Coordinates of C-alpha atoms in Angstrom, one line a residue:
M23 CA 41.4 46.1 34.6
I24 CA 41.8 44.9 38.3
I25 CA 38.2 45.7 39.0
V26 CA 36.9 43.7 36.0
A27 CA 39.0 40.7 37.0
H28 CA 37.6 40.9 40.5
V29 CA 34.0 40.9 39.2
L30 CA 34.8 38.0 36.9
L31 CA 36.1 36.0 39.8
I32 CA 32.9 36.7 41.8
L33 CA 30.8 35.5 38.9
L34 CA 32.8 32.4 38.4
G35 CA 32.5 31.6 42.1
A36 CA 28.7 32.0 41.9
T37 CA 28.5 29.7 38.9
E38 CA 30.6 27.1 40.7
I39 CA 28.3 27.3 43.8
L40 CA 25.2 26.9 41.6
Q41 CA 26.6 24.0 39.7
A42 CA 27.6 22.2 42.9
D43 CA 24.0 22.7 44.3
L44 CA 22.7 21.0 41.1
L45 CA 24.9 18.0 41.3
P46 CA 23.5 14.9 43.2
D47 CA 25.5 13.9 46.3
E48 CA 25.2 11.7 49.3
K49 CA 23.1 14.3 51.1
I50 CA 20.2 13.9 48.8
S51 CA 17.8 11.2 49.7
L52 CA 15.4 10.1 47.0
L53 CA 11.9 8.9 48.0
P54 CA 9.8 6.6 45.9
P55 CA 6.7 7.8 44.1
V56 CA 3.3 7.4 45.8
N57 CA -0.2 6.4 44.6
F58 CA 1.1 4.2 41.8
T59 CA -1.9 2.6 39.9
I60 CA -2.4 0.6 36.7
K61 CA -5.7 1.2 34.9
V62 CA -7.0 -0.7 31.8
T63 CA -8.0 2.0 29.3
G64 CA -8.8 -0.3 26.3
L65 CA -8.2 -3.6 24.6
A66 CA -4.5 -4.5 25.4
Q67 CA -3.9 -1.0 26.8
V68 CA -3.1 0.3 30.2
L69 CA -2.3 3.6 31.9
L70 CA 0.3 3.8 34.6
Q71 CA 0.0 6.8 37.0
W72 CA 1.8 7.9 40.1
K73 CA 2.6 11.1 42.1
P74 CA 5.8 12.6 43.4
N75 CA 6.5 11.8 47.0
P76 CA 5.2 14.8 49.0
D77 CA 8.0 14.4 51.5
Q78 CA 10.7 14.6 48.9
E79 CA 13.3 17.2 49.6
Q80 CA 13.0 20.0 47.2
R81 CA 16.3 20.9 45.5
N82 CA 17.3 22.7 42.3
V83 CA 17.4 19.4 40.5
N84 CA 15.3 17.7 37.8
L85 CA 13.9 14.4 39.1
E86 CA 13.0 11.7 36.7
Y87 CA 11.3 8.3 36.9
Q88 CA 12.3 4.9 35.8
V89 CA 9.5 2.5 34.8
K90 CA 10.1 -1.2 34.7
I91 CA 7.5 -3.6 33.1
N92 CA 7.8 -6.9 34.9
T93 CA 5.1 -9.0 33.1
P94 CA 4.1 -10.1 30.6
K95 CA 7.3 -9.0 28.9
E96 CA 10.2 -7.2 30.6
D97 CA 11.0 -3.7 29.6
D98 CA 12.2 -0.5 31.2
Y99 CA 12.4 3.2 30.2
E100 CA 12.7 6.6 31.8
T101 CA 10.3 9.5 31.8
R102 CA 9.9 13.0 33.3
I103 CA 6.2 12.9 33.6
T104 CA 4.0 11.0 36.1
E105 CA 2.1 8.8 33.8
S106 CA 2.8 6.3 31.0
K107 CA 0.6 4.5 28.4
C108 CA 1.5 1.0 27.6
V109 CA 0.2 -1.3 24.8
T110 CA 0.5 -4.9 25.9
I111 CA -1.4 -8.2 26.1
L112 CA -3.3 -8.6 29.3
H113 CA -4.5 -12.2 29.4
K114 CA -1.3 -13.2 31.3
G115 CA -1.7 -10.3 33.8
F116 CA 0.4 -7.2 34.0
S117 CA 2.8 -5.8 36.6
A118 CA 5.1 -2.8 36.7
S119 CA 7.3 -0.9 39.0
V120 CA 8.5 2.7 39.2
R121 CA 11.1 4.6 41.1
T122 CA 12.5 8.1 41.4
I123 CA 15.9 8.7 39.8
L124 CA 18.4 11.6 39.6
Q125 CA 21.1 11.4 37.0
S126 CA 24.3 13.3 36.5
D127 CA 27.2 12.7 34.2
H128 CA 29.0 10.5 36.7
S129 CA 26.3 8.8 38.8
L130 CA 22.8 7.7 39.2
L131 CA 20.8 8.1 42.4
A132 CA 17.6 6.1 42.8
S133 CA 14.8 5.5 45.3
S134 CA 13.4 2.1 46.2
W135 CA 10.8 0.6 43.8
V136 CA 7.0 0.8 44.2
S137 CA 5.0 -1.8 42.3
A138 CA 1.4 -2.5 41.1
E139 CA -0.2 -5.5 39.4
L140 CA -3.2 -6.5 37.4
H141 CA -4.0 -10.2 37.9
A142 CA -4.7 -12.4 34.9
P143 CA -8.4 -12.5 34.1
P144 CA -10.2 -15.6 35.4
G145 CA -11.0 -18.7 33.3
S146 CA -10.5 -22.4 33.2
P147 CA -7.2 -23.7 31.7
G148 CA -7.5 -24.9 28.2
T149 CA -10.7 -23.0 27.4
S150 CA -9.1 -20.0 25.6
I151 CA -8.7 -20.0 21.8
V152 CA -5.4 -21.0 20.2
N153 CA -3.6 -20.2 17.0
L154 CA -5.2 -16.8 16.4
T155 CA -4.2 -15.4 13.0
C156 CA -5.4 -12.2 11.4
T157 CA -4.9 -10.6 8.0
T158 CA -5.9 -7.2 6.5
N159 CA -6.6 -6.3 2.9
T160 CA -7.1 -2.9 1.2
T161 CA -9.9 -2.2 -1.3
E162 CA -11.0 1.0 -3.0
D163 CA -13.8 2.7 -1.0
N164 CA -16.5 3.9 -3.3
Y165 CA -18.9 4.8 -0.5
S166 CA -16.9 7.4 1.4
R167 CA -15.8 10.8 0.4
L168 CA -13.4 11.0 3.3
R169 CA -11.3 7.9 2.5
S170 CA -10.2 6.5 -0.8
Y171 CA -9.4 3.1 0.5
Q172 CA -11.0 0.7 3.0
V173 CA -9.3 -2.0 5.1
S174 CA -11.0 -5.3 5.8
L175 CA -10.0 -7.7 8.6
H176 CA -10.2 -11.5 8.7
C177 CA -9.2 -13.6 11.8
T178 CA -9.3 -17.3 12.4
W179 CA -8.6 -19.4 15.5
L180 CA -8.9 -22.9 17.0
V181 CA -11.2 -23.9 19.8
G182 CA -9.5 -24.4 23.2
T183 CA -8.6 -28.1 23.8
D184 CA -10.7 -28.2 27.0
A185 CA -13.5 -25.8 26.0
P186 CA -17.0 -27.3 26.5
E187 CA -19.0 -28.1 23.4
D188 CA -21.4 -25.3 24.2
T189 CA -18.6 -22.7 24.2
Q190 CA -19.2 -19.6 22.1
Y191 CA -16.4 -17.1 21.3
F192 CA -16.6 -13.4 20.5
L193 CA -14.0 -11.3 18.9
Y194 CA -13.2 -7.6 19.3
Y195 CA -10.5 -5.4 17.7
R196 CA -9.1 -2.1 18.7
Y197 CA -7.1 0.3 16.4
G198 CA -6.2 3.6 17.9
S199 CA -9.3 4.8 19.8
W200 CA -11.7 2.7 17.8
T201 CA -13.1 -0.6 19.2
E202 CA -15.5 -2.9 17.3
E203 CA -17.2 -6.2 17.9
C204 CA -17.4 -8.8 15.1
Q205 CA -20.8 -9.3 13.5
E206 CA -19.9 -11.9 10.8
Y207 CA -18.6 -15.3 12.1
S208 CA -17.8 -18.6 10.6
K209 CA -18.7 -21.7 12.7
D210 CA -17.5 -25.2 13.2
T211 CA -19.7 -28.3 13.1
L212 CA -20.8 -27.6 16.7
G213 CA -21.8 -24.1 15.9
R214 CA -18.9 -22.5 17.7
N215 CA -17.4 -19.3 16.2
I216 CA -13.9 -20.0 14.7
A217 CA -13.4 -17.1 12.3
C218 CA -14.5 -13.5 12.0
W219 CA -14.8 -11.1 9.0
F220 CA -14.9 -7.3 9.1
P221 CA -15.6 -6.1 5.5
R222 CA -15.0 -2.5 6.7
T223 CA -12.9 -1.3 9.6
F224 CA -11.4 1.8 11.2
I225 CA -7.9 0.5 10.5
L226 CA -5.7 2.9 8.4
S227 CA -4.1 1.4 5.3
K228 CA -0.8 3.2 6.0
G229 CA -1.1 3.2 9.8
R230 CA 1.6 2.3 12.2
D231 CA -0.4 1.7 15.4
W232 CA -0.7 -1.8 16.9
L233 CA -3.8 -3.8 16.1
A234 CA -5.2 -5.3 19.3
V235 CA -7.5 -8.3 19.0
L236 CA -9.4 -9.9 21.9
V237 CA -11.4 -13.1 21.9
N238 CA -13.4 -14.0 24.9
G239 CA -16.2 -16.6 25.4
S240 CA -19.0 -18.0 27.4
S241 CA -20.3 -21.4 28.4
K242 CA -22.8 -22.8 30.8
H243 CA -20.3 -25.4 32.1
S244 CA -17.1 -23.5 32.5
A245 CA -15.5 -20.0 32.7
I246 CA -13.9 -19.3 29.4
K247 CA -10.5 -17.7 29.6
P248 CA -10.0 -14.7 27.3
F249 CA -7.1 -14.3 24.9
D250 CA -5.6 -11.1 23.4
Q251 CA -2.9 -10.6 20.9
L252 CA -1.1 -7.6 19.2
F253 CA -0.4 -7.5 15.5
A254 CA 1.9 -5.2 13.6
L255 CA 0.0 -4.1 10.4
H256 CA 3.0 -4.5 8.1
A257 CA 3.2 -8.2 9.2
I258 CA -0.4 -9.1 8.5
D259 CA -1.3 -6.8 5.5
Q260 CA -2.1 -9.0 2.5
I261 CA -1.1 -6.8 -0.4
N262 CA -3.1 -7.0 -3.6
P263 CA -1.5 -8.3 -6.8
P264 CA -0.4 -5.8 -9.4
L265 CA -3.1 -4.6 -11.9
N266 CA -3.3 -4.8 -15.7
V267 CA -0.3 -7.0 -16.3
T268 CA 0.5 -7.2 -20.1
A269 CA 3.2 -9.1 -21.9
E270 CA 4.2 -8.8 -25.6
I271 CA 6.8 -10.6 -27.7
E272 CA 8.8 -9.1 -30.6
G273 CA 11.2 -11.8 -31.9
T274 CA 13.1 -12.8 -28.8
R275 CA 12.2 -9.7 -26.8
L276 CA 9.6 -10.1 -24.1
S277 CA 8.2 -6.8 -22.7
I278 CA 6.2 -6.9 -19.5
Q279 CA 4.3 -4.0 -17.9
W280 CA 1.9 -3.6 -15.0
E281 CA 0.3 -1.1 -12.7
K282 CA 0.6 -0.8 -8.9
P283 CA -1.8 -2.7 -6.7
V284 CA -4.9 -1.3 -5.2
S285 CA -3.3 0.4 -2.2
A286 CA -3.1 3.6 -0.2
F287 CA 0.6 3.6 -0.8
P288 CA 1.9 5.6 -3.8
I289 CA 3.6 4.1 -6.8
H290 CA 7.1 4.6 -5.6
C291 CA 6.4 2.5 -2.5
F292 CA 6.4 -0.9 -4.2
D293 CA 8.9 -3.7 -4.9
Y294 CA 8.0 -6.3 -7.5
E295 CA 9.0 -9.8 -8.6
V296 CA 8.5 -11.0 -12.1
K297 CA 8.2 -14.7 -12.8
I298 CA 8.8 -16.0 -16.4
H299 CA 8.2 -19.8 -16.9
N300 CA 9.3 -21.6 -20.0
T301 CA 6.6 -24.3 -20.4
R302 CA 8.6 -26.3 -22.8
N303 CA 11.8 -26.9 -20.8
G304 CA 10.6 -25.9 -17.3
Y305 CA 13.1 -23.0 -17.0
L306 CA 12.0 -20.5 -14.4
Q307 CA 13.3 -16.9 -14.3
I308 CA 12.5 -14.6 -11.3
E309 CA 13.6 -11.0 -11.3
K310 CA 13.2 -8.4 -8.5
L311 CA 12.4 -4.9 -9.6
M312 CA 11.5 -1.4 -8.3
T313 CA 9.9 -0.3 -11.5
N314 CA 6.6 -1.4 -13.2
A315 CA 8.2 -2.7 -16.5
F316 CA 10.7 -5.4 -17.4
I317 CA 12.3 -6.6 -20.7
S318 CA 13.8 -10.1 -21.1
I319 CA 15.4 -12.0 -24.0
I320 CA 13.7 -15.4 -24.3
D321 CA 13.5 -18.5 -26.5
D322 CA 11.0 -17.4 -29.2
L323 CA 10.2 -21.1 -30.0
S324 CA 8.7 -21.7 -26.6
K325 CA 5.5 -20.8 -24.8
H326 CA 5.9 -18.8 -21.6
D327 CA 3.6 -17.8 -18.8
V328 CA 4.3 -14.6 -17.0
Q329 CA 3.2 -13.5 -13.4
V330 CA 4.0 -10.5 -11.2
R331 CA 3.6 -9.9 -7.5
A332 CA 4.2 -6.9 -5.2
A333 CA 5.3 -5.9 -1.7
V334 CA 5.4 -2.5 0.0
S335 CA 9.0 -1.3 -0.1
S336 CA 11.0 -0.9 3.1
M337 CA 11.4 2.8 2.1
C338 CA 7.8 3.3 3.1
R339 CA 7.2 0.9 6.0
E340 CA 8.7 -2.2 7.6
A341 CA 9.0 -5.2 5.3
G342 CA 5.9 -7.3 5.2
L343 CA 4.1 -9.9 3.1
W344 CA 4.3 -10.3 -0.7
S345 CA 1.0 -10.3 -2.6
E346 CA -0.3 -13.4 -4.4
W347 CA 1.0 -13.8 -8.0
S348 CA -1.1 -12.2 -10.7
Q349 CA -3.0 -14.5 -13.0
P350 CA -0.7 -16.0 -15.5
I351 CA -0.4 -14.5 -19.0
Y352 CA 0.6 -16.9 -21.8
V353 CA 2.8 -15.7 -24.6
G354 CA 4.7 -17.4 -27.5
F355 CA 4.0 -20.9 -28.8
S356 CA 5.2 -24.5 -28.6
R357 CA 6.5 -26.7 -31.4

C-alpha cells in the first residue's frame, strides 16, 4: 500500500510539471508572423497568408493567430492555420493585420501586429456606378438533366454623376468558383449600359454563398472607377407566385386552394398570405398560413377577388422577399 501511494505521488508530480510547462508565463516571448500577404483570388475575394516566425521559441504549447480586418469593414477572429479566405468588397481597398497569440484559462499572450494592404483600385471620383440592385428568379430547367431548376439574374444601376458621355460599363458576377461576364445589356439614351440580364446562371437556387457583382467601365476621357457589391441570395431572390389558385363558394363558405411556386425548395418550405377583397364594401381580409388551403366565411351577396402570395419559410433559410400576388380570381356576385 505504501509503495502504491509513493508511485501515485510521483505520477501526480510529473503531471503537475507537464501542466506547468504548458501554461503561458512571462518567460514566453511571442513573435509576430512573417511573410504576411493579401492576394486577390476572385471577384470580392482575397486570401490572407502568413508563416510562423522562424525565431519563435518552441514550447509544448499550441500557438494560434488573431486576424483583424481593418478596412473596408472591421472584423476579427482567431485561427490555428496560417491562411484565411475572406469575401469582401474591394473597391474601397482592403487592409488586415495578424498576430500570434497564446491563450490559457486565465490570460492571453500576444505578439505585436503585422499588417498588409490592398489599395483601392484607380479611377476618377464620381465615375463609378451607383444604386446597384440585383434580383434572382427561379424557373424550371427543361434543358438540363443535372438540374431541375435554373436561376436567372437581373441587375440595374445608375451612371456615375461625373462619368463622361462615352463611358461604357461592364458587369461580372461570381458565385462560388464560377465567374461570368454579362452578354445582354439594356442601355440609356446615350448607349451606356445600365442593366444586365443573365437568363441562365451558375447560381444555386437553395445556395447560401454570397453573390459577388462587379461593374467596371471604360472611357476615352477618364479612368472609370470600378464598383463591387455582395448580395445575400435570400435577400434578392424574387419568389414566384403560387400556382393553380382556385376558389369556390358554397353558400357562405369560400374554399381556396393552390400549389407551391416553381422553386427548388420543397412544399414544406413556404409561408403564404391569402388576400380576400369584398368588392362591394371594400373590406379586405389577409391571412397568413403555412398550408396550401384556406376556408373563410364570407358575405354570399357580394363579389370577392382572391389572391395568394408566397415566401420561403425561415425554417428553410433566412427570411427574404414575398412573391408578387397571384392573378385575382373573382367569385360570388353583386346586387
